[in-house]
mmCIF file of C-alpha atoms and ligand atoms in Angstrom:
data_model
loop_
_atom_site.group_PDB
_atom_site.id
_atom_site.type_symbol
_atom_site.label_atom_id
_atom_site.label_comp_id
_atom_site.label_asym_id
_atom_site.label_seq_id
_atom_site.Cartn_x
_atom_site.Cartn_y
_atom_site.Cartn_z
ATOM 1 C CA UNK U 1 -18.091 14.367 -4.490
ATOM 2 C CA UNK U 2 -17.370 17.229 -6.798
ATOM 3 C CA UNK U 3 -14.114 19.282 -6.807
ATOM 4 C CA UNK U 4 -14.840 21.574 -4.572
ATOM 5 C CA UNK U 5 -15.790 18.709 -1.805
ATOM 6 C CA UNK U 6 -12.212 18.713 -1.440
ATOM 7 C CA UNK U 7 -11.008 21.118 0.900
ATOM 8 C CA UNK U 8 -7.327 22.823 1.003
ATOM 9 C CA UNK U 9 -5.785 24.081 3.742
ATOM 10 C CA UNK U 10 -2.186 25.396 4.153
ATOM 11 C CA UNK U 11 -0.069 22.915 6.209
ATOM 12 C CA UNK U 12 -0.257 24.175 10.128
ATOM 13 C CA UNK U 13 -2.088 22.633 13.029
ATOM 14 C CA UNK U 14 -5.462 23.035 12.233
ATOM 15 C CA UNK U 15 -4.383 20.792 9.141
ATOM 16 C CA UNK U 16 -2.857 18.547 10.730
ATOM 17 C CA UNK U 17 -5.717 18.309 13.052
ATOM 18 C CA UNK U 18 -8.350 17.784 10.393
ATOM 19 C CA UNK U 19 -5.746 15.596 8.549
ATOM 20 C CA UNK U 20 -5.455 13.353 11.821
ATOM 21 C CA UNK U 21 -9.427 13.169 12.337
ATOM 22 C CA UNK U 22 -10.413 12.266 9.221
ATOM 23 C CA UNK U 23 -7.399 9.366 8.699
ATOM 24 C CA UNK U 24 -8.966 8.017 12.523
ATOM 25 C CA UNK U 25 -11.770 8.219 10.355
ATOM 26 C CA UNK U 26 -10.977 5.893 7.956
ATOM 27 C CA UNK U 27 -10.217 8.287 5.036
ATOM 28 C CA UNK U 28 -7.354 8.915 2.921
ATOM 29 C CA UNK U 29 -5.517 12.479 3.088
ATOM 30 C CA UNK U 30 -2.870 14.106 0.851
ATOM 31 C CA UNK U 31 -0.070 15.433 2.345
ATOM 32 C CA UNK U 32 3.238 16.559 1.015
ATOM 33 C CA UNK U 33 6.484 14.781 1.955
ATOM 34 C CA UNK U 34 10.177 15.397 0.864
ATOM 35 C CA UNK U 35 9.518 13.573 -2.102
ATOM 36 C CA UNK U 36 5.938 14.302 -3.645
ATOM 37 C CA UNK U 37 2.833 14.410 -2.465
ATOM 38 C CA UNK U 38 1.311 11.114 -0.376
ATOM 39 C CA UNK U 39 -1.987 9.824 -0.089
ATOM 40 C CA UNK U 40 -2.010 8.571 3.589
ATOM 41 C CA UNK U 41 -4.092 5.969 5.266
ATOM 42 C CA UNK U 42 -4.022 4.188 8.551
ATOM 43 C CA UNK U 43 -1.659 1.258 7.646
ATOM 44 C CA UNK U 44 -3.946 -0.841 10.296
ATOM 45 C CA UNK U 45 -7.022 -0.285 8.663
ATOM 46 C CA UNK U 46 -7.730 -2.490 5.929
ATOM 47 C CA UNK U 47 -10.863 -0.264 4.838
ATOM 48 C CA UNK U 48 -8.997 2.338 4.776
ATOM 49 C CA UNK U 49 -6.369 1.321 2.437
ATOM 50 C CA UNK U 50 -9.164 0.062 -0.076
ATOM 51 C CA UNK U 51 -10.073 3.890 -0.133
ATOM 52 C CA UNK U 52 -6.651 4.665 -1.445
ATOM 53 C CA UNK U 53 -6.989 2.623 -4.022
ATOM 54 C CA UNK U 54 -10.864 3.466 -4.721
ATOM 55 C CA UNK U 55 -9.547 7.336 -4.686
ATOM 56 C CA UNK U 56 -6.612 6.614 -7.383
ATOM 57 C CA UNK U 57 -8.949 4.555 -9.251
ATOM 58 C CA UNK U 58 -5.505 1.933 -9.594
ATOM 59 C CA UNK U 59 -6.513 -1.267 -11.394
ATOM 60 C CA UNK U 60 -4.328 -3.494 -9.897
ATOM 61 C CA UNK U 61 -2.976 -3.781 -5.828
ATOM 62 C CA UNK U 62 0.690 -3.109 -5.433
ATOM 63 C CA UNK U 63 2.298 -3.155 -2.121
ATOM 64 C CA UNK U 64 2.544 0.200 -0.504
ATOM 65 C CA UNK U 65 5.548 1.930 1.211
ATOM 66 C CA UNK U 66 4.362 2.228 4.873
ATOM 67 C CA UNK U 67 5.458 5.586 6.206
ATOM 68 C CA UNK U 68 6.578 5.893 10.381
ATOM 69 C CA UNK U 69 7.748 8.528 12.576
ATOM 70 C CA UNK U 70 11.525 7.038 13.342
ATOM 71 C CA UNK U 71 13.390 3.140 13.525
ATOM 72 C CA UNK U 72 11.794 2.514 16.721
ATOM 73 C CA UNK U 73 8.113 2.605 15.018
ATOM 74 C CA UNK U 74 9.575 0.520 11.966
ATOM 75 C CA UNK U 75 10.785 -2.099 14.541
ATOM 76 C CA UNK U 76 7.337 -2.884 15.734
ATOM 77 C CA UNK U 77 6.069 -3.993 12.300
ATOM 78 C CA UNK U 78 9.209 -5.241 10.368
ATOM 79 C CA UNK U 79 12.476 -7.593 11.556
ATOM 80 C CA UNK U 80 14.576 -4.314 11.822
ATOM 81 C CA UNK U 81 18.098 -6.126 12.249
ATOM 82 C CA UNK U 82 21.983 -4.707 12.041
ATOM 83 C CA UNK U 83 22.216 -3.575 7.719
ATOM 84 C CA UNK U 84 18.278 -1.732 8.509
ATOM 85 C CA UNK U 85 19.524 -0.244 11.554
ATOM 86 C CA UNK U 86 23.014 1.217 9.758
ATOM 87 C CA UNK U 87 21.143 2.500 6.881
ATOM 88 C CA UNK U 88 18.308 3.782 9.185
ATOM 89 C CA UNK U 89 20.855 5.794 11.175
ATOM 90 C CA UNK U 90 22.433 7.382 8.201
ATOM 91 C CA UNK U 91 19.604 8.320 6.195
ATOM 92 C CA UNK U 92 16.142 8.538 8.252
ATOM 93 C CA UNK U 93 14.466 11.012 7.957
ATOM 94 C CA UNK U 94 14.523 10.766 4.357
ATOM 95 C CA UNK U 95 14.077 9.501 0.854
ATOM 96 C CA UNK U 96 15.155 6.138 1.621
ATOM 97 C CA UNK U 97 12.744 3.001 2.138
ATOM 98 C CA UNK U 98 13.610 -0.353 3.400
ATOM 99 C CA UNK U 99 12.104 -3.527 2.165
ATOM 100 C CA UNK U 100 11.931 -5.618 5.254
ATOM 101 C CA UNK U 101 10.383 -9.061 6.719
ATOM 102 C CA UNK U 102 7.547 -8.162 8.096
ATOM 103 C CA UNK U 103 6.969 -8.624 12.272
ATOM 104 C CA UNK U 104 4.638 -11.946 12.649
ATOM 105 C CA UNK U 105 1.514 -10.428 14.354
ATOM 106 C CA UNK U 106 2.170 -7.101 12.868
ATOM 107 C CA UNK U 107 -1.536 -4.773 12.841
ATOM 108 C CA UNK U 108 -0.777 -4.118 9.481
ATOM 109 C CA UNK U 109 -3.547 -5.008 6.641
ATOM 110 C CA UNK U 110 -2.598 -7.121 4.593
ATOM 111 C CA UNK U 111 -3.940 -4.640 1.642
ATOM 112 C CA UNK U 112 -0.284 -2.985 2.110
ATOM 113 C CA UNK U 113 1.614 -5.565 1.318
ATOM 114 C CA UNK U 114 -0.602 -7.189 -1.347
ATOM 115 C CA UNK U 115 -0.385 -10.283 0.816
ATOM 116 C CA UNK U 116 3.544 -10.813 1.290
ATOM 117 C CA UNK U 117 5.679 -11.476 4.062
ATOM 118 C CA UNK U 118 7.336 -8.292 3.285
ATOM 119 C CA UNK U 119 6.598 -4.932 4.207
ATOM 120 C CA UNK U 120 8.630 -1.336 2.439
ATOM 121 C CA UNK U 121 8.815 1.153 4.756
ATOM 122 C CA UNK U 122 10.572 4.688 5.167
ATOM 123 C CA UNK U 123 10.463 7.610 7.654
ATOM 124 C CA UNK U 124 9.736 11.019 5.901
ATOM 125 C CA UNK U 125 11.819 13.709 6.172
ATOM 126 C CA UNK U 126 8.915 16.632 5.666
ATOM 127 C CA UNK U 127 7.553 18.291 9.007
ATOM 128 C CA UNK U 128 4.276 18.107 7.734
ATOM 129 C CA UNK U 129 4.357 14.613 7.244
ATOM 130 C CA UNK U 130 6.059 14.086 10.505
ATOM 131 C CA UNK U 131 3.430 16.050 12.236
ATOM 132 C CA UNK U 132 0.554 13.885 10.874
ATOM 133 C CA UNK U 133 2.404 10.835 11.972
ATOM 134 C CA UNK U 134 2.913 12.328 15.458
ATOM 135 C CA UNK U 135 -1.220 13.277 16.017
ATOM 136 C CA UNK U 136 -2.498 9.539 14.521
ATOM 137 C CA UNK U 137 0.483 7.441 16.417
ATOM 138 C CA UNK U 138 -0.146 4.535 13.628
ATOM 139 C CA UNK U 139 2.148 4.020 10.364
ATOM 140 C CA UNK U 140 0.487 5.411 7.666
ATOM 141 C CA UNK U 141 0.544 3.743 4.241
ATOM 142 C CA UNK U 142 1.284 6.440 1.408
ATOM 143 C CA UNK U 143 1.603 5.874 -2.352
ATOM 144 C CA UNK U 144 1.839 8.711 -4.526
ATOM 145 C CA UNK U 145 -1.151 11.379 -4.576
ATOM 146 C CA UNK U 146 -1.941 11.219 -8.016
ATOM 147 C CA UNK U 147 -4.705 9.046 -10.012
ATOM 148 C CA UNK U 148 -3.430 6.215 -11.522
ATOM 149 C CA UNK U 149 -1.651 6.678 -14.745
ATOM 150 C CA UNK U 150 -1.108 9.943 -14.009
ATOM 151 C CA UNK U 151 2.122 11.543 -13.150
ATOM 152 C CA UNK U 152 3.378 11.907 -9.127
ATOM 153 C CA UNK U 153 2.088 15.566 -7.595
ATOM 154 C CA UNK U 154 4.996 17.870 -6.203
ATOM 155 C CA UNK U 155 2.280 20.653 -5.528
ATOM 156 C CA UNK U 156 -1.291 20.608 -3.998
ATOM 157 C CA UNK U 157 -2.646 21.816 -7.152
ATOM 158 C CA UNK U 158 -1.558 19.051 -8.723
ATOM 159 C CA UNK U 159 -2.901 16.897 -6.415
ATOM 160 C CA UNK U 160 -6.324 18.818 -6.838
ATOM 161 C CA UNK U 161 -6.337 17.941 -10.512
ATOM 162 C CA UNK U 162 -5.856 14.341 -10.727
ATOM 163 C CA UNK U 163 -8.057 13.939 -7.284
ATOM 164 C CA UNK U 164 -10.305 16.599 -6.085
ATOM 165 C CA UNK U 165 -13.550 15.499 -5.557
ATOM 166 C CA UNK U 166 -11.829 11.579 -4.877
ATOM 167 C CA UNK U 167 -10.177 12.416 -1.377
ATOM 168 C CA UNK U 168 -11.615 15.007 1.356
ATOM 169 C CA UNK U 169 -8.385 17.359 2.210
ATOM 170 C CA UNK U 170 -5.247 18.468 0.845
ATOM 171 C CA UNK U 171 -2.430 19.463 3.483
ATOM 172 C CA UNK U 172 -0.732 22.486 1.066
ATOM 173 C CA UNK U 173 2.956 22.120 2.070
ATOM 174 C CA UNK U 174 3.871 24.245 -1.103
ATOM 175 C CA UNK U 175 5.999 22.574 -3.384
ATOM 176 C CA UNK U 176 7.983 19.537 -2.669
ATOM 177 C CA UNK U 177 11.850 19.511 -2.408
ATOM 178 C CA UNK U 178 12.766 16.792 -4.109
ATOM 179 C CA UNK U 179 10.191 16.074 -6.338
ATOM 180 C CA UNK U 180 11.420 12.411 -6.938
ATOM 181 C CA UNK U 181 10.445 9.110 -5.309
ATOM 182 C CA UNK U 182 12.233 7.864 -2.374
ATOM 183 C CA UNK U 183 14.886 5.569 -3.232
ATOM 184 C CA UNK U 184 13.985 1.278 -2.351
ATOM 185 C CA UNK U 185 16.370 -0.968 -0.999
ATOM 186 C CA UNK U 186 15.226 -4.749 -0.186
ATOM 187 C CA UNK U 187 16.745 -6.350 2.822
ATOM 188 C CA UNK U 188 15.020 -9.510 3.206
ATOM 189 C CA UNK U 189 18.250 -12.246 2.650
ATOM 190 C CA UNK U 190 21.825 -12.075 1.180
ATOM 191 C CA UNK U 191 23.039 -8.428 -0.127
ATOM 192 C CA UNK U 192 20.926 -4.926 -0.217
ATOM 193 C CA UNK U 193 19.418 -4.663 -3.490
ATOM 194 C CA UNK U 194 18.279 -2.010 -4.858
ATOM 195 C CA UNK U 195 14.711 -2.379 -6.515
ATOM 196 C CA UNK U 196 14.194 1.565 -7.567
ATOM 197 C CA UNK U 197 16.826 4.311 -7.890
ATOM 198 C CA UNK U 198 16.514 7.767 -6.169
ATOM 199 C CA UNK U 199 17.389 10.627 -4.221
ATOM 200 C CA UNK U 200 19.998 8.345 -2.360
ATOM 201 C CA UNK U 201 22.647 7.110 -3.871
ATOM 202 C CA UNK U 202 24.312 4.055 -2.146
ATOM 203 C CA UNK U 203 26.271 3.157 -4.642
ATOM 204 C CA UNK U 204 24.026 0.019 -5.788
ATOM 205 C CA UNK U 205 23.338 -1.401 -9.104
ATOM 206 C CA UNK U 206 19.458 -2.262 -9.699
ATOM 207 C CA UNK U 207 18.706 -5.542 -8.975
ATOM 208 C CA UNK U 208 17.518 -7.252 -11.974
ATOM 209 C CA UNK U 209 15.066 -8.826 -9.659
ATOM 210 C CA UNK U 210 14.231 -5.111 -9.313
ATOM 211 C CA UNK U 211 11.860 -5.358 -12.165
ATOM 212 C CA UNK U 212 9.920 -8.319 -10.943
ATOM 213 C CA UNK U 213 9.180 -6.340 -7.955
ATOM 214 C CA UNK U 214 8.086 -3.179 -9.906
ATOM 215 C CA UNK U 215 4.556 -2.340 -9.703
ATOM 216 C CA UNK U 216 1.955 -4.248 -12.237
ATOM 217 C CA UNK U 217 4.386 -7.213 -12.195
ATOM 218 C CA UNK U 218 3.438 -10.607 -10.789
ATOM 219 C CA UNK U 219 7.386 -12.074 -10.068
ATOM 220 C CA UNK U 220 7.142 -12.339 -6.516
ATOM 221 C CA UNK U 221 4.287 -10.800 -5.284
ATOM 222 C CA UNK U 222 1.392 -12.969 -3.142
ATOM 223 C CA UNK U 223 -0.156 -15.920 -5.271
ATOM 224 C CA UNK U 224 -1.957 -19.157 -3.505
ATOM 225 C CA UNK U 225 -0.041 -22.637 -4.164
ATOM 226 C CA UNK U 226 -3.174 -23.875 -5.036
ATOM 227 C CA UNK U 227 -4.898 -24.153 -8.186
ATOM 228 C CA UNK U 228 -8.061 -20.872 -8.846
ATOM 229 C CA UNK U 229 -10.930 -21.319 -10.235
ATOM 230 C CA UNK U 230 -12.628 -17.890 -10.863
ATOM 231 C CA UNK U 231 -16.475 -16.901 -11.322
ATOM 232 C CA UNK U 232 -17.735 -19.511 -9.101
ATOM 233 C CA UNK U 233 -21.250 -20.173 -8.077
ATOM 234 C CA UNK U 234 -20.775 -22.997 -6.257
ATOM 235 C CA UNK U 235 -17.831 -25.229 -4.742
ATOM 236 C CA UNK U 236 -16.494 -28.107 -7.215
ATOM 237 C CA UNK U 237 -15.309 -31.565 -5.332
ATOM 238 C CA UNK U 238 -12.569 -30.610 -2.728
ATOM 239 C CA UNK U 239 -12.441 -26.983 -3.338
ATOM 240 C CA UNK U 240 -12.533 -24.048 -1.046
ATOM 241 C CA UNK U 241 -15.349 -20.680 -1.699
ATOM 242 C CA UNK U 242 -14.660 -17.680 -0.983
ATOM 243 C CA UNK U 243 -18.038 -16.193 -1.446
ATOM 244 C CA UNK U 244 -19.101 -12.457 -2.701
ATOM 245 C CA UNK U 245 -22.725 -11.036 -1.765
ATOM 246 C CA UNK U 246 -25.009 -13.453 -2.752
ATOM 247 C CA UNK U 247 -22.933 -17.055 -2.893
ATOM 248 C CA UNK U 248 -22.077 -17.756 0.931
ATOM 249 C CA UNK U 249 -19.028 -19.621 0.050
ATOM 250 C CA UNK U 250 -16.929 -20.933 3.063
ATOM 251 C CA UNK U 251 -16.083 -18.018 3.840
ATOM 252 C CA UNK U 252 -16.712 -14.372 1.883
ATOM 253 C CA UNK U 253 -14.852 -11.451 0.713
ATOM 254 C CA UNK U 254 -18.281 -9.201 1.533
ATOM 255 C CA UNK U 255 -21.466 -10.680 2.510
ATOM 256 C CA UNK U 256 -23.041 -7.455 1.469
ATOM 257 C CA UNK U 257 -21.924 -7.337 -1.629
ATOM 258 C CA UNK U 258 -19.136 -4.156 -0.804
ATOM 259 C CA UNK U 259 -16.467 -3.890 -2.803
ATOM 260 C CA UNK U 260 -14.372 -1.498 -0.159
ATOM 261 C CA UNK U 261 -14.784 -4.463 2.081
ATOM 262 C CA UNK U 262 -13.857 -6.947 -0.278
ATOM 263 C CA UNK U 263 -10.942 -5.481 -1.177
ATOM 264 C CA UNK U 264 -10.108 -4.977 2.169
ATOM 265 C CA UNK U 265 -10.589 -9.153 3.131
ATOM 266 C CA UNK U 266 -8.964 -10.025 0.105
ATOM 267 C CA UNK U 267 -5.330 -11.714 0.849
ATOM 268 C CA UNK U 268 -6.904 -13.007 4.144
ATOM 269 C CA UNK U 269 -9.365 -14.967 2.626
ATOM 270 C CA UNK U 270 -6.657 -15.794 -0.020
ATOM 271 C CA UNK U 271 -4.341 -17.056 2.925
ATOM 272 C CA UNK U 272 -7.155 -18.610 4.997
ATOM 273 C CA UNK U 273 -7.923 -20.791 1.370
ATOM 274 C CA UNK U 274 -4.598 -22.070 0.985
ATOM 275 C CA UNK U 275 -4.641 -22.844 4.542
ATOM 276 C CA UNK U 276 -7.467 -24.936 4.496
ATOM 277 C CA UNK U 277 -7.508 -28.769 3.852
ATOM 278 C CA UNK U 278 -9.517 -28.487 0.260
ATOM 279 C CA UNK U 279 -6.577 -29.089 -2.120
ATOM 280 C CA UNK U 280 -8.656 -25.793 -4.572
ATOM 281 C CA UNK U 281 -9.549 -22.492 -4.369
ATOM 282 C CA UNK U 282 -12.975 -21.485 -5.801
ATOM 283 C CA UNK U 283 -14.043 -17.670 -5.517
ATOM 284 C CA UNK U 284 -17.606 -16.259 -6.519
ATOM 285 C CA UNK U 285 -18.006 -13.378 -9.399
ATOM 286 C CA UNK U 286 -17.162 -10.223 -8.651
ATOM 287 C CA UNK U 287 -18.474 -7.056 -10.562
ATOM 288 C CA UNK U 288 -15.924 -5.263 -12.680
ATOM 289 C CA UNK U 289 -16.489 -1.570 -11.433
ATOM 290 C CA UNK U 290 -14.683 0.038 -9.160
ATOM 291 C CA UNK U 291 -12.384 -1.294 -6.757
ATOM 292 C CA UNK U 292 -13.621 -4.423 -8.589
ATOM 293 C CA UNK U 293 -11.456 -3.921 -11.504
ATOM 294 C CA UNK U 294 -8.125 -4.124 -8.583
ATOM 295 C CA UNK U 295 -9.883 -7.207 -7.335
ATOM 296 C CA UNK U 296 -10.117 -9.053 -10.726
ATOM 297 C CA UNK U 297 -6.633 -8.292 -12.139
ATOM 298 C CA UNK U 298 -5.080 -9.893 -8.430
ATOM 299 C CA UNK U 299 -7.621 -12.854 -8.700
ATOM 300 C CA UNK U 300 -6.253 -13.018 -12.206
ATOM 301 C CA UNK U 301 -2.638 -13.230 -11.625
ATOM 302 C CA UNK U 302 -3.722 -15.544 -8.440
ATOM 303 C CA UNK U 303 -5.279 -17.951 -11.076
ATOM 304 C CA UNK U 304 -2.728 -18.032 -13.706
ATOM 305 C CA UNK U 305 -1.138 -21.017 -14.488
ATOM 306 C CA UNK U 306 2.424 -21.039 -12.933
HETATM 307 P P1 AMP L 1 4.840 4.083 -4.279
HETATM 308 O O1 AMP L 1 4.234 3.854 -2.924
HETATM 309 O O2 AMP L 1 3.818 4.505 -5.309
HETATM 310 O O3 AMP L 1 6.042 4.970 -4.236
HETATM 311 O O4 AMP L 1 5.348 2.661 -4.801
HETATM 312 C C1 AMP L 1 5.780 1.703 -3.886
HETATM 313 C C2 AMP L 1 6.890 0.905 -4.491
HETATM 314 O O5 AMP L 1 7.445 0.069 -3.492
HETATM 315 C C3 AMP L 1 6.414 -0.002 -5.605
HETATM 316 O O6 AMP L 1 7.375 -0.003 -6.649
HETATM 317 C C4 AMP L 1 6.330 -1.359 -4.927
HETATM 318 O O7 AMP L 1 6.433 -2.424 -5.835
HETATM 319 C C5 AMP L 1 7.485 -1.275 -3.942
HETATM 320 N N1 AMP L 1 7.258 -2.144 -2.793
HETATM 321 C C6 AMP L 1 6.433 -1.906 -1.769
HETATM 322 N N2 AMP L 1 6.418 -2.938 -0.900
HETATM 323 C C7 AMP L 1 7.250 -3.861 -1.402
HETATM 324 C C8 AMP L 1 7.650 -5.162 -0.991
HETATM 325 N N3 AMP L 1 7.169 -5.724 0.121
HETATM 326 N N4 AMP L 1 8.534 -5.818 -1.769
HETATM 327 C C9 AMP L 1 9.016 -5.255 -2.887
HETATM 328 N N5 AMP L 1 8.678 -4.046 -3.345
HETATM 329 C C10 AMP L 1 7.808 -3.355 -2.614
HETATM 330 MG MG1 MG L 2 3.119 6.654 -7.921
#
């Protein structure tokens, strides 16, 4: 795709129209929000997340903040109990997002939240935003519309310089109001803490556990009990294989060899191996370009001695 593959087009209903079909489509779409500019996928679509990442060309998988139209929405994919609900009432739409526990049985991929039992989610004050949540009807899972490295996009044509050519539309909002990213609260146990200051102040120190769950950082993001054993061709005594193209493995992140799909199946093969009765967890070689580069630094970390 070159630059000009990408199209713009000034934030009305015919965007929001084209926005809608091509995120039913499996694509990711910028589009601004109250804060900066999002790159929204279908939250349910575990393909589709893997193109976020393949767009921002991010070398490692962070959870993403899961954006939804209002508390209801949030309350069919996260335990949305009394401090959610108080905080939800005072500040939705808007900059805030909640780290919850996330619903059992919830359609989300597990992409979003790198594998944990915890899901961030906010409802966005921008109409734009709201609109394009309104015409899919699914949460939509939205990190910052920038490449990675690269500072977060308060304009479209900032968001055409650090991804045109990488993504298929940009919803042109004009510039963002705030211009900072929404503030994160965790809820999951004991007191609120906060885990990243912004636009709304509730009067909370940053958790020092803030840090561990900052993107990049290992602390407690998604890691197998069991002991990883990368570049495998072949299962050792008692070990699980996840497979890639051409080893079969027990089971396999792509039999095809995909890397979108791979990174797609990758913390439910992860989960499925820990599950399973082998007491290790083998996984075949997987090529370094690409979305490979994501896959290796989590299989990494996975395999790391704890
Ligand atoms: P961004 O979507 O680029 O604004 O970044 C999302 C931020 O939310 C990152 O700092 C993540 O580490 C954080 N985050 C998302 N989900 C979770 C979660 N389940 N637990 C803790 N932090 C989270
Ligand atoms: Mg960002």
């Amino acid at each position: 795709m070159s630059a000009q593959n990408t199209a713009i087009i000034a934030y009305g209903p015919e965007a929001i129209a084209e926005a809608a079909r091509l995120i039913a489509a499996g694509e990711p779409v910028a589009v601004p929000t109250e804060t900066v500019y999002g790159l929204a996928a279908d939250a349910t679509n575990g393909e589709a997340v893997a193109r976020i990442y393949e767009a921002k060309g991010r070398p490692n998988f962070n959870p993403l903040i899961v954006h939804v139209r209002d508390a209801s929405q949030a309350a069919e994919i996260a335990l949305f109990e009394q401090q959610a609900r108080e905080l939800a009432e005072r500040h939705w739409p808007g900059p805030l997002t909640l780290v919850l526990p996330l619903r059992e049985g919830a359609p989300i991929a597990s992409l979003v939240t790198a594998g944990l039992p915890t899901i961030a989610i906010r409802a966005p004050a921008h109409p734009a935003m709201q609109a394009l949540l309104d015409a899919v009807g699914r949460p939509l899972a939205a990190p910052s519309a920038n490449a990675s490295g690269r500072i977060s996009p308060t304009r479209a044509r900032h968001v055409l310089a650090s991804l045109g050519g990488r993504i298929p539309l940009i919803v042109d909002g004009g510039p963002t109001a705030l211009g900072l990213e929404s503030t994160i609260v965790a809820l999951t146990g004991g007191p609120p803490r906060l885990l990243r200051p912004g636009p709304v102040d509730l009067g909370l120190a940053l958790a020092n556990e803030g840090r561990i769950e900052a993107p990049g950082q290992l602390g407690s993001h998604y890691a197998p009990a069991k002991p990883l054993r990368l570049d495998a061709r072949g299962a050792g005594a008692d070990e699980w294989l996840i497979g890639f193209g051409p080893v079969p493995g027990n089971s396999s992140l792509s039999g095809s060899g995909d890397l979108l799909e791979a990174a797609a199946n990758l913390f439910e093969r992860l989960h499925e191996a820990e599950a399973s009765t082998a007491s290790g967890i083998a996984v075949a070689p997987i090529p370094a370009t690409g979305l490979g580069a994501a896959i290796n630094d989590r299989l990494r970390r996975a395999a790391a001695p704890r």
